[in-house]
Structures are given as C-alpha cells and as structure tokens.
Amino acid sequence: FLANLSYQEALSDTQVAIVNILSSTSGLFTLILAAVFPSNSGDRFTLSKLLAVILRLDKEGNGYKILNFIGGVVLVNLSGSEKSAGRDTIGSIWSLAGAMLYAVYIVMIKRKVDREDKLDIPMFFGFVGLFNLLLLWPGFFLLHYTGFEDFEFPNKVVLMCIIINGLIGTVLSEFLWLWGCFLTSSLIGTLALSLTIPLSIIADMCMQKVQFSWLFFAGAIPVFFSFFIVTLLCHYNNWDP
C-alpha cells in the first residue's frame, strides 16, 4: 500500500517518464536487501551484479565511457528541474521512497515464500485488497475533514479511469510482476520495471507534448540497459567473478 501510495503521489507531482526511471532505482535497494535476506541462489550478491546495477559501460572508439546508474538518476532529476524544480523534486522524493518500499516488499515476500507454488497469488492480492478495504476506509473521512485532501464522488469518466487503472495498472501488473519475481529472482523482477521507460517517454512526448533535454536521455540509457545485463549475469552464473 505504501509503495503504491508513493508511486501515485509521484505521478501527481512530475512526468510519468521521470517517475518510472527513478522508480527503477529499486534494483539497487533490492540487490542490497536480497543479499542480506537471500531466498535462493539467484539472490547471491556478486560484483558483476553490483556493477550492472551501478555502472553502465559504453564502448566509444578505443576506450570505455562509464555511466553511473546513480548518476543517471541524478541526470533525470536535473532534466526535470529546469522548468518546475519544486514539484519535480517532491516527485523524485516520492519515487525514491516508493522504490525502496517496493524492494522491501518483494524481498520479504520471497524470503517468506521461496517458490510460486507455495503462494496462491490471486488469493494473496484478494486478501490485500480486503484488508485495505476494511482497515483504510476511515482515512477518507480523516483526510477530508482535516482539509488535507477533499473527498468527492468521481464522475463517470473519472470512475471509469479509476476502474481501468485499478484492474490493469494495479491488479494485473502487480500479479504478473510478483509471478515473474518468483520465476526468476527478486532483482530481475525489480529491474524489469525499467522496461516501462521507453513507453512512458513516448507517451509523455506524444500525449503530453513534453520535451526532454539531453540530460534526461543520458540518465535513462544506463537505467534501462541494466536490466538486460543483470538478466544475463543471473542466467550464466559462471560469468560472475
């Protein structure tokens, strides 16, 4: 719940592409937590995985250009701060908080349930939704009467968007993501979130008419390709030093 809340708050403060790229930093948090609380051999900490998450190597001519993953995140944040520094900074903080919470969430689940056949994923998410419904509904009235956020019943268009987003953007995506984490590893499943980067960039450029600077793309490239590097390293264990 907290991870999804942070993600939605970030979307309200900055562009979708920036949120998705910063959310990909959950790979670094997952790598560290999975090494501390391993669930299988795929969670073993290696230097190769660390370099794949932290560094991106691009060959240029006779040498190599090292692009830092964390530096890429900083570049993405700086690219968005040129026009609306305040809101983009708040959105970046929410994105990083959500990334850390997602890492804690998946590592703890995989440590408790190491194989997908031990967990009925649809029933698991069903109980998550049930507990949220039973325990969190007083929050609507609390936020409304304190003036923090006004609560009003949405119109038909907004209600339809909420339902579609809930079914596809939350239930289906979370189901496939958690299933993928069980079939591979928590690190690969988390880094797979970086695959949303190209589509979110295209969506922002086409639908919102957002123009990104070169800093944004310089930061997006290492974040995106780190997923493929870690996947190869986890598949071919003998590549690890």
Coordinates of N, CA and C in Angstrom, one line a residue:
F1 N 0.8 -1.2 0.0 CA 0.0 0.0 0.0 C 0.9 1.3 0.0
L2 N 1.9 1.3 0.9 CA 2.7 2.5 1.0 C 3.5 2.7 -0.3
A3 N 4.0 1.6 -0.9 CA 4.7 1.7 -2.1 C 3.9 2.2 -3.3
N4 N 2.6 1.8 -3.4 CA 1.7 2.3 -4.4 C 1.3 3.7 -4.1
L5 N 1.1 4.0 -2.9 CA 0.8 5.4 -2.5 C 1.9 6.4 -2.9
S6 N 3.2 6.0 -2.6 CA 4.3 6.8 -3.0 C 4.4 7.0 -4.5
Y7 N 4.1 5.9 -5.2 CA 4.2 6.0 -6.7 C 3.1 6.9 -7.3
Q8 N 1.9 6.8 -6.7 CA 0.8 7.7 -7.2 C 1.0 9.1 -6.9
E9 N 1.6 9.4 -5.7 CA 1.9 10.7 -5.3 C 3.0 11.3 -6.2
A10 N 3.9 10.5 -6.6 CA 5.0 11.0 -7.5 C 4.4 11.3 -8.9
L11 N 3.4 10.5 -9.3 CA 2.8 10.8 -10.6 C 2.1 12.1 -10.6
S12 N 1.6 12.5 -9.5 CA 0.8 13.8 -9.4 C 1.8 15.0 -9.4
D13 N 3.1 14.8 -9.1 CA 4.0 15.9 -9.0 C 5.0 16.0 -10.2
T14 N 5.1 15.0 -11.0 CA 6.1 15.1 -12.1 C 5.7 14.2 -13.2
Q15 N 6.5 14.2 -14.3 CA 6.1 13.4 -15.5 C 6.2 11.9 -15.3
V16 N 5.5 11.2 -16.0 CA 5.4 9.7 -15.9 C 6.8 9.1 -16.2
A17 N 7.5 9.6 -17.2 CA 8.8 9.1 -17.6 C 9.8 9.2 -16.5
I18 N 9.8 10.4 -15.8 CA 10.7 10.7 -14.7 C 10.4 9.7 -13.5
V19 N 9.2 9.6 -13.3 CA 8.8 8.7 -12.1 C 9.2 7.3 -12.4
N20 N 9.0 6.7 -13.6 CA 9.4 5.4 -13.9 C 10.9 5.1 -13.9
I21 N 11.6 6.1 -14.3 CA 13.1 6.0 -14.3 C 13.6 6.0 -12.8
L22 N 13.1 6.9 -12.0 CA 13.5 7.0 -10.7 C 13.1 5.7 -9.9
S23 N 11.9 5.2 -10.2 CA 11.4 4.0 -9.6 C 12.3 2.8 -9.9
S24 N 13.0 2.9 -11.0 CA 13.9 1.8 -11.3 C 15.1 1.6 -10.4
T25 N 15.3 2.6 -9.5 CA 16.4 2.5 -8.5 C 16.1 1.5 -7.5
S26 N 14.9 0.9 -7.5 CA 14.5 -0.1 -6.6 C 15.4 -1.4 -6.8
G27 N 16.0 -1.4 -8.0 CA 17.0 -2.5 -8.3 C 18.2 -2.5 -7.3
L28 N 18.7 -1.3 -7.0 CA 19.8 -1.2 -6.1 C 19.4 -1.6 -4.7
F29 N 18.2 -1.1 -4.3 CA 17.7 -1.5 -2.9 C 17.5 -3.0 -2.8
T30 N 17.0 -3.5 -3.9 CA 16.7 -5.0 -3.9 C 18.0 -5.8 -3.9
L31 N 19.0 -5.4 -4.6 CA 20.3 -6.1 -4.6 C 20.8 -6.1 -3.2
I32 N 20.8 -5.0 -2.5 CA 21.3 -5.0 -1.1 C 20.5 -5.8 -0.2
L33 N 19.2 -5.6 -0.2 CA 18.3 -6.4 0.7 C 18.3 -7.9 0.4
A34 N 18.3 -8.2 -0.9 CA 18.3 -9.7 -1.2 C 19.6 -10.3 -0.8
A35 N 20.7 -9.6 -0.8 CA 22.0 -10.2 -0.3 C 22.0 -10.3 1.2
V36 N 21.3 -9.4 1.9 CA 21.2 -9.6 3.4 C 20.1 -10.6 3.8
F37 N 19.0 -10.7 3.0 CA 18.0 -11.7 3.3 C 17.8 -12.6 2.0
P38 N 18.7 -13.4 1.7 CA 18.6 -14.2 0.5 C 17.5 -15.3 0.6
S39 N 16.8 -15.6 -0.6 CA 15.8 -16.6 -0.6 C 16.2 -17.8 -1.5
N40 N 17.1 -17.5 -2.5 CA 17.7 -18.6 -3.3 C 19.0 -18.2 -3.8
S41 N 19.6 -19.0 -4.7 CA 21.0 -18.7 -5.2 C 21.0 -17.5 -6.1
G42 N 19.8 -17.2 -6.7 CA 19.8 -16.0 -7.6 C 19.9 -14.7 -6.9
D43 N 19.7 -14.7 -5.6 CA 19.8 -13.5 -4.8 C 21.2 -13.3 -4.3
R44 N 22.1 -14.2 -4.6 CA 23.5 -14.1 -4.2 C 24.2 -12.8 -4.7
F45 N 24.8 -12.1 -3.8 CA 25.5 -10.9 -4.1 C 26.8 -11.2 -4.9
T46 N 27.0 -10.5 -6.0 CA 28.2 -10.7 -6.8 C 28.7 -9.3 -7.3
L47 N 29.9 -9.2 -7.6 CA 30.5 -8.0 -8.1 C 29.9 -7.6 -9.4
S48 N 29.7 -8.6 -10.2 CA 29.1 -8.4 -11.6 C 27.7 -7.8 -11.5
K49 N 26.9 -8.3 -10.6 CA 25.5 -7.7 -10.4 C 25.6 -6.3 -9.9
L50 N 26.5 -6.0 -9.0 CA 26.7 -4.7 -8.5 C 27.1 -3.7 -9.5
L51 N 28.0 -4.1 -10.4 CA 28.5 -3.3 -11.5 C 27.4 -3.1 -12.5
A52 N 26.6 -4.1 -12.7 CA 25.5 -3.9 -13.7 C 24.4 -3.0 -13.2
V53 N 24.2 -2.9 -11.9 CA 23.2 -2.0 -11.3 C 23.8 -0.6 -11.2
I54 N 25.1 -0.5 -10.8 CA 25.7 0.8 -10.5 C 26.3 1.4 -11.8
L55 N 26.9 0.6 -12.6 CA 27.6 1.1 -13.8 C 27.0 0.7 -15.1
R56 N 27.2 1.5 -16.1 CA 26.8 1.1 -17.5 C 28.0 1.4 -18.3
L57 N 28.5 0.4 -19.0 CA 29.7 0.6 -19.9 C 29.3 0.7 -21.3
D58 N 29.8 1.8 -22.0 CA 29.5 2.0 -23.4 C 30.9 2.2 -24.1
K59 N 31.1 1.4 -25.0 CA 32.4 1.5 -25.7 C 32.4 2.6 -26.7
E60 N 33.4 3.5 -26.7 CA 33.5 4.6 -27.6 C 34.9 4.6 -28.2
G61 N 35.0 4.2 -29.4 CA 36.3 4.3 -30.0 C 37.2 3.2 -29.4
N62 N 38.3 3.7 -28.8 CA 39.3 2.8 -28.2 C 39.1 2.7 -26.7
G63 N 38.2 3.4 -26.2 CA 38.1 3.4 -24.7 C 36.6 3.1 -24.3
Y64 N 36.4 3.2 -23.0 CA 35.1 2.9 -22.4 C 34.6 4.1 -21.6
K65 N 33.4 4.4 -21.8 CA 32.8 5.5 -21.1 C 31.9 4.9 -20.0
I66 N 32.2 5.3 -18.8 CA 31.4 4.8 -17.6 C 30.3 5.7 -17.3
L67 N 29.1 5.2 -17.3 CA 27.9 6.0 -17.0 C 27.4 5.4 -15.7
N68 N 27.4 6.2 -14.6 CA 26.9 5.7 -13.3 C 25.4 5.6 -13.3
F69 N 24.9 4.5 -12.8 CA 23.5 4.3 -12.6 C 22.9 5.4 -11.7
I70 N 23.5 5.6 -10.6 CA 23.0 6.7 -9.7 C 23.2 8.0 -10.3
G71 N 24.3 8.2 -11.1 CA 24.4 9.5 -11.8 C 23.3 9.6 -12.8
G72 N 22.9 8.5 -13.5 CA 21.8 8.6 -14.4 C 20.5 9.1 -13.7
V73 N 20.3 8.6 -12.5 CA 19.1 9.1 -11.8 C 19.2 10.6 -11.5
V74 N 20.4 11.0 -11.1 CA 20.6 12.4 -10.8 C 20.3 13.3 -12.1
L75 N 20.8 12.8 -13.3 CA 20.6 13.5 -14.5 C 19.2 13.6 -14.9
V76 N 18.4 12.5 -14.6 CA 17.0 12.5 -14.9 C 16.3 13.6 -14.0
N77 N 16.7 13.7 -12.8 CA 16.1 14.6 -11.9 C 16.4 16.1 -12.3
L78 N 17.7 16.3 -12.7 CA 18.1 17.6 -13.1 C 17.4 18.0 -14.4
S79 N 17.2 17.1 -15.3 CA 16.5 17.4 -16.5 C 15.1 17.9 -16.3
G80 N 14.4 17.4 -15.3 CA 13.1 17.8 -15.0 C 13.0 19.1 -14.1
S81 N 14.1 19.4 -13.5 CA 14.1 20.6 -12.6 C 14.3 21.9 -13.3
E82 N 14.5 21.9 -14.6 CA 14.8 23.1 -15.3 C 13.5 24.0 -15.3
K83 N 12.3 23.4 -15.4 CA 11.1 24.2 -15.5 C 10.3 24.3 -14.2
S84 N 10.3 23.2 -13.5 CA 9.5 23.2 -12.3 C 10.3 22.4 -11.2
A85 N 11.2 23.1 -10.6 CA 12.2 22.5 -9.7 C 11.4 22.0 -8.4
G86 N 10.5 22.8 -7.9 CA 9.9 22.3 -6.6 C 9.1 21.1 -6.8
R87 N 8.2 21.0 -7.7 CA 7.3 19.9 -7.9 C 8.1 18.6 -8.3
D88 N 9.1 18.8 -9.2 CA 9.8 17.7 -9.7 C 10.7 17.1 -8.6
T89 N 11.2 17.9 -7.7 CA 12.0 17.4 -6.6 C 11.1 16.6 -5.6
I90 N 9.9 17.1 -5.3 CA 9.0 16.4 -4.5 C 8.6 15.1 -5.1
G91 N 8.3 15.1 -6.4 CA 8.0 13.9 -7.1 C 9.1 12.9 -7.1
S92 N 10.4 13.4 -7.2 CA 11.5 12.5 -7.2 C 11.7 11.8 -5.8
I93 N 11.4 12.6 -4.8 CA 11.5 12.0 -3.4 C 10.4 10.9 -3.2
W94 N 9.2 11.2 -3.7 CA 8.2 10.1 -3.7 C 8.6 8.9 -4.5
S95 N 9.2 9.1 -5.6 CA 9.5 8.0 -6.5 C 10.6 7.1 -5.8
L96 N 11.6 7.8 -5.2 CA 12.7 7.0 -4.5 C 12.1 6.3 -3.3
A97 N 11.2 6.9 -2.6 CA 10.6 6.3 -1.4 C 9.8 5.0 -1.8
G98 N 9.0 5.2 -2.9 CA 8.3 4.0 -3.5 C 9.2 2.9 -3.9
A99 N 10.3 3.3 -4.5 CA 11.3 2.3 -5.0 C 11.9 1.5 -3.8
M100 N 12.2 2.2 -2.7 CA 12.7 1.5 -1.5 C 11.7 0.6 -0.9
L101 N 10.4 1.0 -0.9 CA 9.3 0.2 -0.3 C 9.0 -1.0 -1.1
Y102 N 9.1 -0.8 -2.5 CA 8.9 -2.0 -3.3 C 10.0 -3.0 -3.1
A103 N 11.2 -2.6 -2.9 CA 12.3 -3.5 -2.7 C 12.1 -4.3 -1.4
V104 N 11.7 -3.6 -0.3 CA 11.4 -4.3 1.0 C 10.3 -5.3 0.8
Y105 N 9.3 -4.9 0.1 CA 8.1 -5.7 -0.2 C 8.4 -7.0 -0.8
I106 N 9.2 -7.0 -2.0 CA 9.4 -8.2 -2.7 C 10.4 -9.1 -2.0
V107 N 11.5 -8.5 -1.4 CA 12.5 -9.3 -0.8 C 11.9 -10.0 0.4
M108 N 11.1 -9.4 1.2 CA 10.5 -10.0 2.4 C 9.5 -11.1 1.9
I109 N 8.7 -10.9 0.9 CA 7.8 -11.9 0.4 C 8.6 -13.2 -0.1
K110 N 9.6 -12.9 -0.9 CA 10.4 -14.0 -1.4 C 11.1 -14.8 -0.3
R111 N 11.5 -14.1 0.7 CA 12.2 -14.8 1.8 C 11.2 -15.7 2.6
K112 N 9.9 -15.2 2.7 CA 8.9 -16.0 3.4 C 8.4 -17.1 2.5
V113 N 8.2 -16.8 1.2 CA 7.7 -17.8 0.3 C 8.7 -17.9 -0.9
D114 N 9.5 -19.0 -0.9 CA 10.6 -19.0 -1.9 C 10.2 -19.5 -3.2
R115 N 9.0 -20.2 -3.4 CA 8.6 -20.7 -4.6 C 7.1 -20.3 -4.9
E116 N 6.8 -20.2 -6.2 CA 5.5 -19.7 -6.6 C 4.4 -20.7 -6.3
D117 N 4.7 -22.0 -6.2 CA 3.7 -23.0 -5.9 C 3.3 -23.0 -4.4
K118 N 4.0 -22.3 -3.6 CA 3.6 -22.2 -2.2 C 2.7 -21.0 -1.9
L119 N 2.4 -20.2 -2.9 CA 1.6 -19.0 -2.7 C 0.6 -18.9 -3.8
D120 N -0.7 -18.8 -3.4 CA -1.8 -18.5 -4.3 C -1.8 -17.0 -4.6
I121 N -1.2 -16.6 -5.7 CA -1.1 -15.2 -5.9 C -2.4 -14.4 -6.0
P122 N -3.4 -14.9 -6.8 CA -4.7 -14.2 -6.8 C -5.4 -14.1 -5.4
M123 N -5.3 -15.2 -4.6 CA -5.8 -15.1 -3.2 C -5.1 -14.1 -2.4
F124 N -3.7 -14.1 -2.6 CA -2.9 -13.2 -1.8 C -3.3 -11.7 -2.1
F125 N -3.5 -11.4 -3.3 CA -3.9 -10.0 -3.7 C -5.3 -9.7 -3.3
G126 N -6.1 -10.8 -3.3 CA -7.5 -10.6 -2.8 C -7.6 -10.2 -1.4
F127 N -6.8 -10.9 -0.5 CA -6.7 -10.5 0.9 C -6.1 -9.2 1.1
V128 N -5.1 -8.8 0.3 CA -4.5 -7.5 0.4 C -5.6 -6.4 0.2
G129 N -6.4 -6.6 -0.9 CA -7.5 -5.7 -1.2 C -8.5 -5.7 -0.1
L130 N -8.9 -6.8 0.5 CA -9.9 -6.9 1.5 C -9.4 -6.2 2.8
F131 N -8.1 -6.4 3.2 CA -7.6 -5.7 4.4 C -7.5 -4.2 4.1
N132 N -7.2 -3.8 2.9 CA -7.2 -2.3 2.6 C -8.6 -1.7 2.8
L133 N -9.6 -2.5 2.3 CA -10.9 -2.0 2.3 C -11.4 -1.9 3.8
L134 N -11.1 -2.9 4.6 CA -11.6 -2.9 5.9 C -10.9 -2.0 6.9
L135 N -9.6 -1.8 6.6 CA -8.8 -1.0 7.6 C -8.5 0.4 7.2
L136 N -8.6 0.7 5.9 CA -8.1 2.1 5.5 C -9.3 3.0 5.1
W137 N -10.5 2.5 5.1 CA -11.6 3.4 4.7 C -11.8 4.6 5.6
P138 N -11.5 4.5 7.0 CA -11.6 5.7 7.8 C -10.7 6.9 7.3
G139 N -9.6 6.5 6.6 CA -8.7 7.5 6.1 C -9.4 8.6 5.2
F140 N -10.4 8.1 4.4 CA -11.1 9.1 3.6 C -11.7 10.2 4.4
F141 N -12.4 9.9 5.5 CA -13.0 10.9 6.3 C -12.0 11.8 7.0
L142 N -10.9 11.1 7.5 CA -9.8 11.8 8.2 C -9.2 12.9 7.2
L143 N -8.8 12.5 6.0 CA -8.2 13.4 5.1 C -9.2 14.5 4.7
H144 N -10.5 14.2 4.6 CA -11.5 15.2 4.1 C -11.7 16.2 5.2
Y145 N -11.9 15.8 6.4 CA -12.3 16.8 7.5 C -11.1 17.5 8.0
T146 N -9.9 17.0 7.8 CA -8.7 17.8 8.1 C -8.3 18.8 7.0
G147 N -8.9 18.7 5.9 CA -8.6 19.6 4.8 C -7.4 19.2 4.0
F148 N -6.8 18.1 4.3 CA -5.6 17.7 3.6 C -5.9 17.3 2.2
E149 N -7.0 16.6 2.0 CA -7.5 16.3 0.6 C -9.0 16.1 0.6
D150 N -9.6 16.9 -0.3 CA -11.1 16.8 -0.3 C -11.5 15.5 -1.0
F151 N -12.5 14.9 -0.4 CA -13.1 13.7 -1.0 C -14.4 13.9 -1.6
E152 N -14.6 13.6 -2.8 CA -15.9 13.7 -3.5 C -16.0 12.6 -4.5
F153 N -17.3 12.2 -4.7 CA -17.5 11.0 -5.6 C -17.2 11.4 -7.0
P154 N -16.4 10.6 -7.7 CA -15.9 11.0 -9.1 C -17.1 10.8 -10.1
N155 N -16.9 11.6 -11.2 CA -17.9 11.5 -12.3 C -17.7 10.2 -13.0
K156 N -18.5 9.9 -14.1 CA -18.4 8.7 -14.8 C -17.1 8.4 -15.5
V157 N -16.6 9.5 -16.1 CA -15.3 9.4 -16.8 C -14.2 9.0 -15.8
V158 N -14.1 9.8 -14.7 CA -13.0 9.6 -13.7 C -13.2 8.2 -13.1
L159 N -14.4 7.8 -12.8 CA -14.7 6.5 -12.2 C -14.2 5.4 -13.1
M160 N -14.5 5.5 -14.4 CA -14.1 4.5 -15.4 C -12.6 4.4 -15.5
C161 N -11.9 5.6 -15.4 CA -10.4 5.6 -15.4 C -9.9 4.9 -14.2
I162 N -10.5 5.2 -13.0 CA -10.0 4.5 -11.8 C -10.2 3.0 -11.9
I163 N -11.3 2.6 -12.4 CA -11.5 1.1 -12.5 C -10.5 0.5 -13.5
I164 N -10.3 1.1 -14.6 CA -9.4 0.5 -15.6 C -8.0 0.5 -15.0
N165 N -7.6 1.6 -14.4 CA -6.2 1.7 -13.8 C -6.1 0.7 -12.7
G166 N -7.1 0.5 -11.9 CA -7.1 -0.5 -10.8 C -6.9 -1.9 -11.3
L167 N -7.7 -2.2 -12.4 CA -7.6 -3.6 -12.9 C -6.3 -3.9 -13.7
I168 N -5.9 -2.9 -14.5 CA -4.7 -3.1 -15.4 C -3.5 -2.6 -14.7
G169 N -3.5 -1.4 -14.3 CA -2.3 -0.8 -13.7 C -1.9 -1.3 -12.4
T170 N -2.8 -1.9 -11.6 CA -2.5 -2.3 -10.3 C -2.6 -3.9 -10.2
V171 N -3.8 -4.4 -10.4 CA -4.0 -5.8 -10.2 C -3.2 -6.7 -11.2
L172 N -3.5 -6.5 -12.5 CA -2.8 -7.3 -13.5 C -1.3 -7.1 -13.5
S173 N -0.8 -5.9 -13.4 CA 0.6 -5.6 -13.4 C 1.3 -6.1 -12.2
E174 N 0.7 -6.0 -11.0 CA 1.3 -6.5 -9.8 C 1.3 -8.0 -9.8
F175 N 0.2 -8.6 -10.3 CA 0.2 -10.1 -10.4 C 1.3 -10.6 -11.3
L176 N 1.5 -10.1 -12.5 CA 2.5 -10.5 -13.4 C 3.9 -10.3 -12.9
W177 N 4.0 -9.1 -12.2 CA 5.3 -8.7 -11.7 C 5.8 -9.7 -10.5
L178 N 4.8 -10.0 -9.6 CA 5.1 -10.9 -8.5 C 5.4 -12.3 -9.0
W179 N 4.6 -12.7 -10.0 CA 4.8 -14.0 -10.6 C 6.2 -14.1 -11.2
G180 N 6.6 -13.1 -11.9 CA 7.9 -13.0 -12.6 C 9.0 -13.0 -11.6
C181 N 8.8 -12.4 -10.4 CA 9.8 -12.4 -9.4 C 10.0 -13.8 -8.8
F182 N 9.0 -14.6 -8.7 CA 9.1 -15.9 -8.2 C 9.7 -16.8 -9.2
L183 N 9.5 -16.6 -10.5 CA 10.0 -17.5 -11.5 C 11.5 -17.2 -11.8
T184 N 12.0 -16.0 -11.5 CA 13.4 -15.6 -11.7 C 14.0 -15.3 -10.4
S185 N 14.1 -14.0 -10.1 CA 14.7 -13.6 -8.8 C 14.1 -12.2 -8.5
S186 N 14.2 -11.8 -7.2 CA 13.7 -10.5 -6.8 C 14.4 -9.4 -7.6
L187 N 15.7 -9.6 -7.8 CA 16.5 -8.5 -8.5 C 16.0 -8.3 -10.0
I188 N 15.9 -9.5 -10.7 CA 15.5 -9.4 -12.1 C 14.0 -8.8 -12.2
G189 N 13.2 -9.3 -11.3 CA 11.8 -8.8 -11.4 C 11.7 -7.3 -11.1
T190 N 12.5 -6.8 -10.2 CA 12.5 -5.4 -9.9 C 13.1 -4.6 -11.0
L191 N 14.2 -5.1 -11.6 CA 14.8 -4.3 -12.7 C 14.0 -4.3 -13.9
A192 N 13.1 -5.3 -14.0 CA 12.2 -5.4 -15.2 C 11.3 -4.1 -15.2
L193 N 11.1 -3.5 -14.1 CA 10.3 -2.2 -14.1 C 10.9 -1.2 -15.0
S194 N 12.2 -1.3 -15.3 CA 12.9 -0.3 -16.1 C 12.4 -0.4 -17.6
L195 N 11.7 -1.5 -17.9 CA 11.2 -1.7 -19.3 C 10.0 -0.7 -19.6
T196 N 9.5 -0.1 -18.5 CA 8.4 0.8 -18.7 C 9.0 2.2 -19.2
I197 N 10.3 2.4 -19.2 CA 10.9 3.6 -19.5 C 10.6 4.1 -20.9
P198 N 10.9 3.3 -22.0 CA 10.7 3.7 -23.3 C 9.2 4.1 -23.6
L199 N 8.3 3.3 -23.2 CA 6.8 3.5 -23.4 C 6.4 4.8 -22.7
S200 N 6.9 5.0 -21.5 CA 6.5 6.2 -20.7 C 7.0 7.5 -21.4
I201 N 8.3 7.4 -21.9 CA 8.8 8.5 -22.6 C 8.0 8.9 -23.9
I202 N 7.7 7.8 -24.6 CA 6.9 8.0 -25.8 C 5.5 8.6 -25.5
A203 N 4.9 8.1 -24.4 CA 3.6 8.6 -24.0 C 3.6 10.0 -23.6
D204 N 4.7 10.4 -22.9 CA 4.8 11.8 -22.4 C 5.0 12.7 -23.6
M205 N 5.8 12.3 -24.6 CA 6.2 13.1 -25.7 C 5.0 13.3 -26.7
C206 N 4.2 12.2 -26.8 CA 3.1 12.2 -27.8 C 1.8 12.8 -27.2
M207 N 1.5 12.4 -25.9 CA 0.2 12.8 -25.3 C 0.3 14.1 -24.6
Q208 N 1.4 14.3 -23.8 CA 1.6 15.5 -23.0 C 2.4 16.6 -23.7
K209 N 3.0 16.3 -24.8 CA 3.8 17.2 -25.6 C 5.0 17.7 -24.7
V210 N 5.6 16.7 -24.0 CA 6.7 17.1 -23.1 C 8.0 17.0 -23.9
Q211 N 8.9 18.0 -23.8 CA 10.2 18.0 -24.4 C 11.2 17.7 -23.4
F212 N 12.0 16.6 -23.6 CA 13.0 16.2 -22.6 C 14.4 16.7 -23.1
S213 N 15.3 17.1 -22.2 CA 16.6 17.5 -22.6 C 17.5 16.3 -22.7
W214 N 18.7 16.6 -23.2 CA 19.7 15.5 -23.4 C 20.1 14.9 -22.0
L215 N 20.0 15.7 -20.9 CA 20.3 15.1 -19.6 C 19.4 14.0 -19.3
F216 N 18.1 14.1 -19.7 CA 17.1 13.1 -19.4 C 17.5 11.8 -20.1
F217 N 17.8 11.8 -21.4 CA 18.2 10.6 -22.1 C 19.5 10.1 -21.7
A218 N 20.4 10.9 -21.3 CA 21.7 10.4 -20.8 C 21.5 9.7 -19.5
G219 N 20.5 10.0 -18.7 CA 20.3 9.3 -17.5 C 19.4 8.1 -17.7
A220 N 18.6 8.1 -18.7 CA 17.6 7.0 -18.9 C 18.3 5.8 -19.5
I221 N 19.3 6.0 -20.4 CA 20.0 4.8 -21.0 C 20.6 3.8 -20.1
P222 N 21.5 4.3 -19.1 CA 22.1 3.3 -18.2 C 21.0 2.6 -17.3
V223 N 20.0 3.3 -16.9 CA 19.0 2.7 -16.1 C 18.2 1.6 -16.8
F224 N 17.9 1.8 -18.1 CA 17.2 0.9 -18.9 C 18.0 -0.4 -19.2
F225 N 19.2 -0.3 -19.6 CA 20.0 -1.4 -20.1 C 20.5 -2.3 -18.9
S226 N 20.5 -1.7 -17.7 CA 21.0 -2.5 -16.5 C 20.1 -3.8 -16.4
F227 N 18.9 -3.8 -16.8 CA 18.0 -5.0 -16.6 C 18.6 -6.1 -17.5
F228 N 18.9 -5.9 -18.7 CA 19.4 -6.9 -19.6 C 20.8 -7.5 -19.1
I229 N 21.6 -6.6 -18.6 CA 22.9 -7.1 -18.1 C 22.7 -8.0 -16.9
V230 N 21.9 -7.6 -15.9 CA 21.7 -8.5 -14.7 C 21.0 -9.8 -15.1
T231 N 20.1 -9.7 -16.1 CA 19.4 -11.0 -16.5 C 20.4 -12.0 -17.1
L232 N 21.4 -11.5 -17.9 CA 22.4 -12.4 -18.4 C 23.3 -12.9 -17.3
L233 N 23.7 -12.1 -16.3 CA 24.5 -12.5 -15.3 C 23.9 -13.5 -14.4
C234 N 22.5 -13.4 -14.2 CA 21.8 -14.4 -13.3 C 21.6 -15.7 -14.1
H235 N 21.5 -15.6 -15.4 CA 21.3 -16.8 -16.2 C 22.6 -17.6 -16.4
Y236 N 23.7 -16.9 -16.6 CA 25.0 -17.5 -16.7 C 25.8 -17.2 -15.4
N237 N 25.6 -18.1 -14.4 CA 26.3 -17.9 -13.2 C 27.8 -17.9 -13.2
N238 N 28.3 -18.6 -14.2 CA 29.8 -18.7 -14.3 C 30.4 -17.4 -14.8
W239 N 29.6 -16.4 -15.2 CA 30.2 -15.1 -15.6 C 30.5 -14.3 -14.4
D240 N 30.0 -14.7 -13.2 CA 30.2 -13.8 -12.0 C 31.6 -14.1 -11.5
P241 N 32.3 -13.0 -11.1 CA 33.7 -13.2 -10.6 C 33.7 -13.8 -9.2

